[in-house]
Short mmCIF file of C-alpha atoms and ligand atoms in Angstrom, two decimals:
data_model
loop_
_atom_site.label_atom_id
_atom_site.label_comp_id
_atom_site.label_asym_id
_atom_site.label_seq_id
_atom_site.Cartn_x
_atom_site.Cartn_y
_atom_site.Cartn_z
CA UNK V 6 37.93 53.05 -97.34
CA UNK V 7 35.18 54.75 -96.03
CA UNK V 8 33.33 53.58 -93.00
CA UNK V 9 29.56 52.72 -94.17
CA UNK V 10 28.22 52.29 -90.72
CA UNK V 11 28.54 55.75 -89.35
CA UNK V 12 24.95 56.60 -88.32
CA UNK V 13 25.22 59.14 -91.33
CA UNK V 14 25.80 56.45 -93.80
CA UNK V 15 22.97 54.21 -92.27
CA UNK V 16 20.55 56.83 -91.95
CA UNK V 17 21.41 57.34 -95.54
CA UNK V 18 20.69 53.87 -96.47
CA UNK V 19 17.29 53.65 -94.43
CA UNK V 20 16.27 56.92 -96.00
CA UNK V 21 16.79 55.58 -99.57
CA UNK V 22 14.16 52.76 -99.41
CA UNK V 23 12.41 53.55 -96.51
CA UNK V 24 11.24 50.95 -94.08
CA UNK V 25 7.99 49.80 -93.58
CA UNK V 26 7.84 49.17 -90.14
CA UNK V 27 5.17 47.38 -88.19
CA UNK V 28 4.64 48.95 -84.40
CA UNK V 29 2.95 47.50 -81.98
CA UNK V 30 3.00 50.03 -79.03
CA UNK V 31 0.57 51.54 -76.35
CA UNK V 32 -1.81 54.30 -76.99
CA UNK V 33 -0.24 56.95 -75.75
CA UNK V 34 2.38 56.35 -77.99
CA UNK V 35 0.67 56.13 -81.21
CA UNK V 36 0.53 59.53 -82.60
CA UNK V 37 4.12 60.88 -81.37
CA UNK V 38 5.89 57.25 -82.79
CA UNK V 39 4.34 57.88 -86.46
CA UNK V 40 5.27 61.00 -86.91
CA UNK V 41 9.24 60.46 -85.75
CA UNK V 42 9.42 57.54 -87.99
CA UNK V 43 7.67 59.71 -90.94
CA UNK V 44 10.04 62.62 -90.05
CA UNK V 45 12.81 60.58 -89.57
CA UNK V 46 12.44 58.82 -93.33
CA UNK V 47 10.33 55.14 -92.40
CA UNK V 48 7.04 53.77 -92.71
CA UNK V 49 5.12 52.96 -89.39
CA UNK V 50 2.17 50.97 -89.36
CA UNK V 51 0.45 51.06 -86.12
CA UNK V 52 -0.74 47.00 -86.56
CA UNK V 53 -1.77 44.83 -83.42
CA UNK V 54 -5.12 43.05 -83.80
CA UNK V 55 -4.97 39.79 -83.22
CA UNK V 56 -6.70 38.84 -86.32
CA UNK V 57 -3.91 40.62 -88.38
CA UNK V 58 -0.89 41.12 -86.45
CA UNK V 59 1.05 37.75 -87.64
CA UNK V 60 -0.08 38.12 -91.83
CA UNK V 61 1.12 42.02 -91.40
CA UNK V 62 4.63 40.60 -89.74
CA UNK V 63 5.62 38.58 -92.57
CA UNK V 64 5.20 41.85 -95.32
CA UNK V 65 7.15 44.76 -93.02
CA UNK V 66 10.85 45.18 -92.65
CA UNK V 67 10.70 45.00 -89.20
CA UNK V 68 8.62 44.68 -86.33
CA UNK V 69 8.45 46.80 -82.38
CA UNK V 70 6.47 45.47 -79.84
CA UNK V 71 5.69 47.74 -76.79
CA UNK V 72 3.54 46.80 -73.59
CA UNK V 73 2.54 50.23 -72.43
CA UNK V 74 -1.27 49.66 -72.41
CA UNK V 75 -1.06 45.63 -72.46
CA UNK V 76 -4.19 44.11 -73.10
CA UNK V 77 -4.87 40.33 -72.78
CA UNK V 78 -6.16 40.93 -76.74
CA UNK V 79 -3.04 42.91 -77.87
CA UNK V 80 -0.67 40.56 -76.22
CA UNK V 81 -2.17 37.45 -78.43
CA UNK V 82 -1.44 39.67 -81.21
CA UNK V 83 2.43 40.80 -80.05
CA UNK V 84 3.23 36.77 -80.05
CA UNK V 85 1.47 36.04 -83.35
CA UNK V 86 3.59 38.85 -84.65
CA UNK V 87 7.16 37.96 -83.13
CA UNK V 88 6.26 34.19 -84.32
CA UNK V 89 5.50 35.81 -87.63
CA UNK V 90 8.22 38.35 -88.40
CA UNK V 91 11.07 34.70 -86.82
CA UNK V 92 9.34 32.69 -89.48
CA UNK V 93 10.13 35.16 -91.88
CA UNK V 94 13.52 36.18 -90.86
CA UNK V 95 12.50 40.06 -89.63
CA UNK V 96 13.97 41.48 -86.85
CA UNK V 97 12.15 42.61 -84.18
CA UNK V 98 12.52 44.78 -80.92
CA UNK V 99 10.89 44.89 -77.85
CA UNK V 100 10.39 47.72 -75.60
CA UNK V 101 9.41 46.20 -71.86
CA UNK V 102 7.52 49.22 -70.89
CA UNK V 103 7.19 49.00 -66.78
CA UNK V 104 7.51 45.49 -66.80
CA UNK V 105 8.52 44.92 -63.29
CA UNK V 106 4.99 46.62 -62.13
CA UNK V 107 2.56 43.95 -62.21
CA UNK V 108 2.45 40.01 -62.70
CA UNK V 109 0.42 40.36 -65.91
CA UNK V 110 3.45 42.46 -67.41
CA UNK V 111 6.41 40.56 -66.09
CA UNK V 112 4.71 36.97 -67.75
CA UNK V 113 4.28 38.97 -70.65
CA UNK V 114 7.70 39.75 -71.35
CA UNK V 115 8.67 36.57 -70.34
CA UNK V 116 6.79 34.90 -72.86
CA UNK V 117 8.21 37.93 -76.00
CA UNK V 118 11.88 37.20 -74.40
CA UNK V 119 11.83 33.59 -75.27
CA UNK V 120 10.66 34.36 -78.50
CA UNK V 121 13.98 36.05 -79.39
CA UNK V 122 13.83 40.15 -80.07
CA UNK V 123 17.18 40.93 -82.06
CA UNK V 124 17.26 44.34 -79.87
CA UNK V 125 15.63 45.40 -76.42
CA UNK V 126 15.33 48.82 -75.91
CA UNK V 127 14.34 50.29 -72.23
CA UNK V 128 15.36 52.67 -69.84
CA UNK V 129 17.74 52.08 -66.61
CA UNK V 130 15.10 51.15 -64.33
CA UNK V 131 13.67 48.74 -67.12
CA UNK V 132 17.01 47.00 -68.26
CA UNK V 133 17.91 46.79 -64.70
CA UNK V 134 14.79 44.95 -63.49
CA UNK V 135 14.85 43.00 -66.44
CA UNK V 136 18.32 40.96 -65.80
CA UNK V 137 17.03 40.40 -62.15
CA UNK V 138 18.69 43.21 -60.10
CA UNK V 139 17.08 45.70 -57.94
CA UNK V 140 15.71 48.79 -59.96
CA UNK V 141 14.00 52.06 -58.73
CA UNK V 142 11.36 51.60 -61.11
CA UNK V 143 7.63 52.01 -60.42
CA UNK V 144 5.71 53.11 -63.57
CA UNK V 145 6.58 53.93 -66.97
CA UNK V 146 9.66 56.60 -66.19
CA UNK V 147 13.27 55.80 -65.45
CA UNK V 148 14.23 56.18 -61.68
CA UNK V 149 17.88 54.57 -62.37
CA UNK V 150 21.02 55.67 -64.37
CA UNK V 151 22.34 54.51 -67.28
CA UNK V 152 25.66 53.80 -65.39
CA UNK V 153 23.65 51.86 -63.33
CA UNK V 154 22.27 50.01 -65.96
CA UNK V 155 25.16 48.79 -67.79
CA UNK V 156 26.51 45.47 -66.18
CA UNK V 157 22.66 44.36 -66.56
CA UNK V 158 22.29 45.36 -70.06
CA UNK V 159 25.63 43.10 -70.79
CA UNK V 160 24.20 39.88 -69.02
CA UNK V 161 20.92 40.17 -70.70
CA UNK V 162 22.74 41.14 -74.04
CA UNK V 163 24.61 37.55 -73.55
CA UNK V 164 21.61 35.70 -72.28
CA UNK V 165 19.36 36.39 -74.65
CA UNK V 166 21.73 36.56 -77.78
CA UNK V 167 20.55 40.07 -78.83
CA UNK V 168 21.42 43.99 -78.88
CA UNK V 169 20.41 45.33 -75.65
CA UNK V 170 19.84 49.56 -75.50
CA UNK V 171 19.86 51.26 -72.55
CA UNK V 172 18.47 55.16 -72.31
CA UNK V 173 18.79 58.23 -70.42
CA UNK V 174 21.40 61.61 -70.10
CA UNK V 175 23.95 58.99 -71.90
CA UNK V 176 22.61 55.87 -73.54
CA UNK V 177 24.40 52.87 -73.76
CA UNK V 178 23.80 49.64 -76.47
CA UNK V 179 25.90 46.05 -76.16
CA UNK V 180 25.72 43.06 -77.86
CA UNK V 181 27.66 41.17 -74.93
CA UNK V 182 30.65 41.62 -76.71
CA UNK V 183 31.01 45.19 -78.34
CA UNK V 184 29.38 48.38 -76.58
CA UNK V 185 29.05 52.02 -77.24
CA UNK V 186 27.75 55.37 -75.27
CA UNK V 187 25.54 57.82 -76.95
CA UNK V 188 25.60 61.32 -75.86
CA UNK V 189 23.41 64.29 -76.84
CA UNK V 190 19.96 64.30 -76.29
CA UNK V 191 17.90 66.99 -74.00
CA UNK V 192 16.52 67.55 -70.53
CA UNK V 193 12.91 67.83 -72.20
CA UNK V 194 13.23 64.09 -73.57
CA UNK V 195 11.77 62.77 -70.46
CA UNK V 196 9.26 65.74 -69.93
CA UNK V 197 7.56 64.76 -73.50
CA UNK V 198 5.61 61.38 -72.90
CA UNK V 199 6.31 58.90 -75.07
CA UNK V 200 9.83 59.56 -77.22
CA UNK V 201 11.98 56.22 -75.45
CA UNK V 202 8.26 54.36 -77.09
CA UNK V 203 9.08 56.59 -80.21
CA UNK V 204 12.86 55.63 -80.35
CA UNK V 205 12.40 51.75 -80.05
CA UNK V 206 10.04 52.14 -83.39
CA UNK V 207 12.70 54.21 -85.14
CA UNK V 208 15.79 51.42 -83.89
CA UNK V 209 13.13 48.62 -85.95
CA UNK V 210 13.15 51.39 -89.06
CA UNK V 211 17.30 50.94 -88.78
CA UNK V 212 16.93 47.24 -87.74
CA UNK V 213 15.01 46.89 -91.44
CA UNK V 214 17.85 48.60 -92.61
CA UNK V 215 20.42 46.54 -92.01
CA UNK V 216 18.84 43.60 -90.64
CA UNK V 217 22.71 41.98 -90.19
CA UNK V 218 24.15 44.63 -88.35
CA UNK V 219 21.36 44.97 -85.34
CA UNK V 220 24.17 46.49 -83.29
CA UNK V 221 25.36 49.62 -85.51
CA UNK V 222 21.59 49.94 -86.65
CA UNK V 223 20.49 50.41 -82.83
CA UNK V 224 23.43 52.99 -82.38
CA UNK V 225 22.57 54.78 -85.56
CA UNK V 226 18.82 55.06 -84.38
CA UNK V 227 19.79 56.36 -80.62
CA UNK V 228 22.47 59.04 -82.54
CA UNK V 229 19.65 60.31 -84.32
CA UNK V 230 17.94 61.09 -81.54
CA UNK V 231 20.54 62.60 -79.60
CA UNK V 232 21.68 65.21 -82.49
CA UNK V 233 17.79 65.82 -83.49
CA UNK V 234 17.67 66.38 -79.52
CA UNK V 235 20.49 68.42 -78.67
CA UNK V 236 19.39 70.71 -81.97
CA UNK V 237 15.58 70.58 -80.73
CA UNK V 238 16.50 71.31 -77.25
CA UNK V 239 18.85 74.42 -77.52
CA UNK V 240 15.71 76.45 -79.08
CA UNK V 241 13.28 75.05 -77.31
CA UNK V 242 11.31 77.36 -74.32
CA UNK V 243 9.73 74.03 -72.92
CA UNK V 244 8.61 70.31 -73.35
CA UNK V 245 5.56 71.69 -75.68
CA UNK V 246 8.11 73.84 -78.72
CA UNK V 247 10.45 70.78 -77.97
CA UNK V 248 7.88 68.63 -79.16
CA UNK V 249 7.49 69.96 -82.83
CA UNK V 250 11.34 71.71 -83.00
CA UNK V 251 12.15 67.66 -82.73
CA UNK V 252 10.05 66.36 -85.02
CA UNK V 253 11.18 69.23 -87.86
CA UNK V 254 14.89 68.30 -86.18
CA UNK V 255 14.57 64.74 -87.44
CA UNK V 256 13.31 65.76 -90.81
CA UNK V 257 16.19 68.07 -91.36
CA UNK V 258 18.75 66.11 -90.03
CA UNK V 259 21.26 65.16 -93.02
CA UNK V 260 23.97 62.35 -92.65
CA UNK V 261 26.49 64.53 -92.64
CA UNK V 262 25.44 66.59 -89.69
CA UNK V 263 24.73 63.54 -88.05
CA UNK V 264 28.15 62.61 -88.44
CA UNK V 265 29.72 65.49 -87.37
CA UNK V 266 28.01 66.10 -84.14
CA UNK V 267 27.07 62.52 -82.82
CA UNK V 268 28.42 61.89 -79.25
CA UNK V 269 29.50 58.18 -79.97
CA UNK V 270 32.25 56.69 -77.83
CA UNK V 271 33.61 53.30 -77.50
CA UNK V 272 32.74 51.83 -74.28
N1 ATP J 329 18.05 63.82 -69.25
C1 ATP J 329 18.23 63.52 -70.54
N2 ATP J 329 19.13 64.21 -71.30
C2 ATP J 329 19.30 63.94 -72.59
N3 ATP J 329 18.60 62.99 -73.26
C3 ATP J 329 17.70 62.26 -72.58
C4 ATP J 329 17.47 62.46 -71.19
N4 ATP J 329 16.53 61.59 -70.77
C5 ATP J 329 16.18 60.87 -71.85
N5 ATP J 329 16.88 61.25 -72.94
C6 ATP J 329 16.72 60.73 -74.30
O1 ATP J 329 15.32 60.59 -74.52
C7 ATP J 329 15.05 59.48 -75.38
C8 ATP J 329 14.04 58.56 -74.71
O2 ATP J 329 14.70 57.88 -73.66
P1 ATP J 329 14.05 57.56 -72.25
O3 ATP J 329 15.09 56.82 -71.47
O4 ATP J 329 13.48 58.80 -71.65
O5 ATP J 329 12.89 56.56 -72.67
P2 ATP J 329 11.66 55.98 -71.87
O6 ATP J 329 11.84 56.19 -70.39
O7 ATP J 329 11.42 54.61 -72.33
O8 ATP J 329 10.51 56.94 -72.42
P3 ATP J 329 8.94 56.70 -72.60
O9 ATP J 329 8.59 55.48 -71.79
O10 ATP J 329 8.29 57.96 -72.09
O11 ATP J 329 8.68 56.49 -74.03
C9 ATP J 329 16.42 58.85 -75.67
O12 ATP J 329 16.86 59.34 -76.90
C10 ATP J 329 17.31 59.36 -74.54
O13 ATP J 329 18.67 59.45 -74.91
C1 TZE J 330 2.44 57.30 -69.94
C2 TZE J 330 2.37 55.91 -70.42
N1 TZE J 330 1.57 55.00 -69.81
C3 TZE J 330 1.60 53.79 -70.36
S1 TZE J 330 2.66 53.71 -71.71
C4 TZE J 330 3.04 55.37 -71.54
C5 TZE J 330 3.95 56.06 -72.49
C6 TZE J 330 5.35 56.18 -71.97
O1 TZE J 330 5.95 54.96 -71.79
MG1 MG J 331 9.70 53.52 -72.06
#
């Protein structure tokens, strides 16, 4: 029988009835993230107001929270919204952007933790700081490896009960139990702000998806990126024609390509 969680087949699915995704993320973010979920085949809705975030919850597939430019206002709004999307059974996925820089971002993401994302998507120096070892980290950009990275995403993956998605040259997802490596990608990823913000949004698209199967939705998500990458980056002259030779990547990308060229090994 054939296997109907490839990424092809799941990027398949999402495309079919695509997702309308609520993202909370920073500002910087905005713009880039909407346009990779609208090339890759979802809905974003860039929701966070306090006043609306929870009632907006409740009607998407799926919800991303992302502290890049924490405010004391949008953070009332991220909890009303995780609250929201439990009540109604979404999944949701947090992205701890530079957590480990100040006090008013590491009570933050205390607080979203204990509210139970089904998937945490960060780089090394984020997933390492986050199950309590030393990281590199000092802003928002990785100064870890993935390698690095793994035993940490595994203990948070079985403290927390949820998917945990580590980025970089070679990604690497876990559940606690099952894991997987994702390679592709490009060297101009990390030289165009705001794609690993981008990503988590597209993982909730996948999460909406197949809300049962967090695991092969967050490794679908990160494949996509790596082939649209890897295609995006072998014509690209720098960070600024990698930008929009990755968003016309995603939009072209069919399941079958995806298929045949994602890097996806058991780990
Ligand atoms: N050197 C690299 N080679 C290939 N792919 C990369 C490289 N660095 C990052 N990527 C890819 O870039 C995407 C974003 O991951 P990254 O780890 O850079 O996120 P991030 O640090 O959270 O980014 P940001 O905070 O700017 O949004 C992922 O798909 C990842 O696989
Ligand atoms: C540059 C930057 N600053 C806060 S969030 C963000 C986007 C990358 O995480
Ligand atoms: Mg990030």
């Amino acid at each position: 029988m054939q296997d109907q969680t490839t990424a092809g087949n799941l990027l398949r699915t999402m495309r079919a009835n695509p997702p309308l995704v609520q993202c909370i993320t920073n500002f910087v973010a905005m713009n880039i993230a909407a346009n990779v979920m609208l090339a890759a085949g979802a809905s974003p809705a860039m929701v966070h107001a306090e006043e609306e975030a929870g009632e907006f919850a409740a009607i998407s597939g799926a919800l991303t929270i992302n502290i890049g430019t924490l405010s004391s206002g949008w953070l009332a709004g991220m909890l009303k919204a995780a609250r929201s999307a439990n009540e109604a059974g979404k999944p949701w996925v947090l992205d701890p952007v530079a957590h480990y820089a100040t006090e008013f971002r590491r009570k933050a993401v205390a607080q979203l933790l204990e509210l139970r994302p089904a998937i945490v998507r960060g780089n090394a120096s984020e997933i390492i700081a986050l199950a309590g070892g030393t990281s590199r980290g000092q802003g928002v950009d990785s100064r870890d490896a993935v390698e690095h990275a793994e035993d940490s995403a595994r203990q948070l993956a079985g403290k927390h009960g949820c998917v945990v998605a580590v980025t970089g040259v070679t990604d690497f997802v876990t559940d606690g139990r099952r894991a997987k490596r994702i390679a592709g990608g490009s060297s101009f990823m990390p030289q165009v702000t705001a794609l690993g913000c981008s990503l988590t949004c597209l993982v909730g698209a996948f999460a909406a998806a197949m809300p049962d199967d967090p695991f092969d939705a967050t490794v679908a998500a990160l494949a996509v990126f790596a082939v649209a990458g890897e295609q995006a980056g072998a014509a690209a002259d720098g960070p600024g024609s990698f930008s929009w030779r990755f968003l016309d990547a995603l939009a072209g990308l069919s399941p079958e390509v995806l298929d045949r060229n994602a890097g996806i090994s058991a780990a």
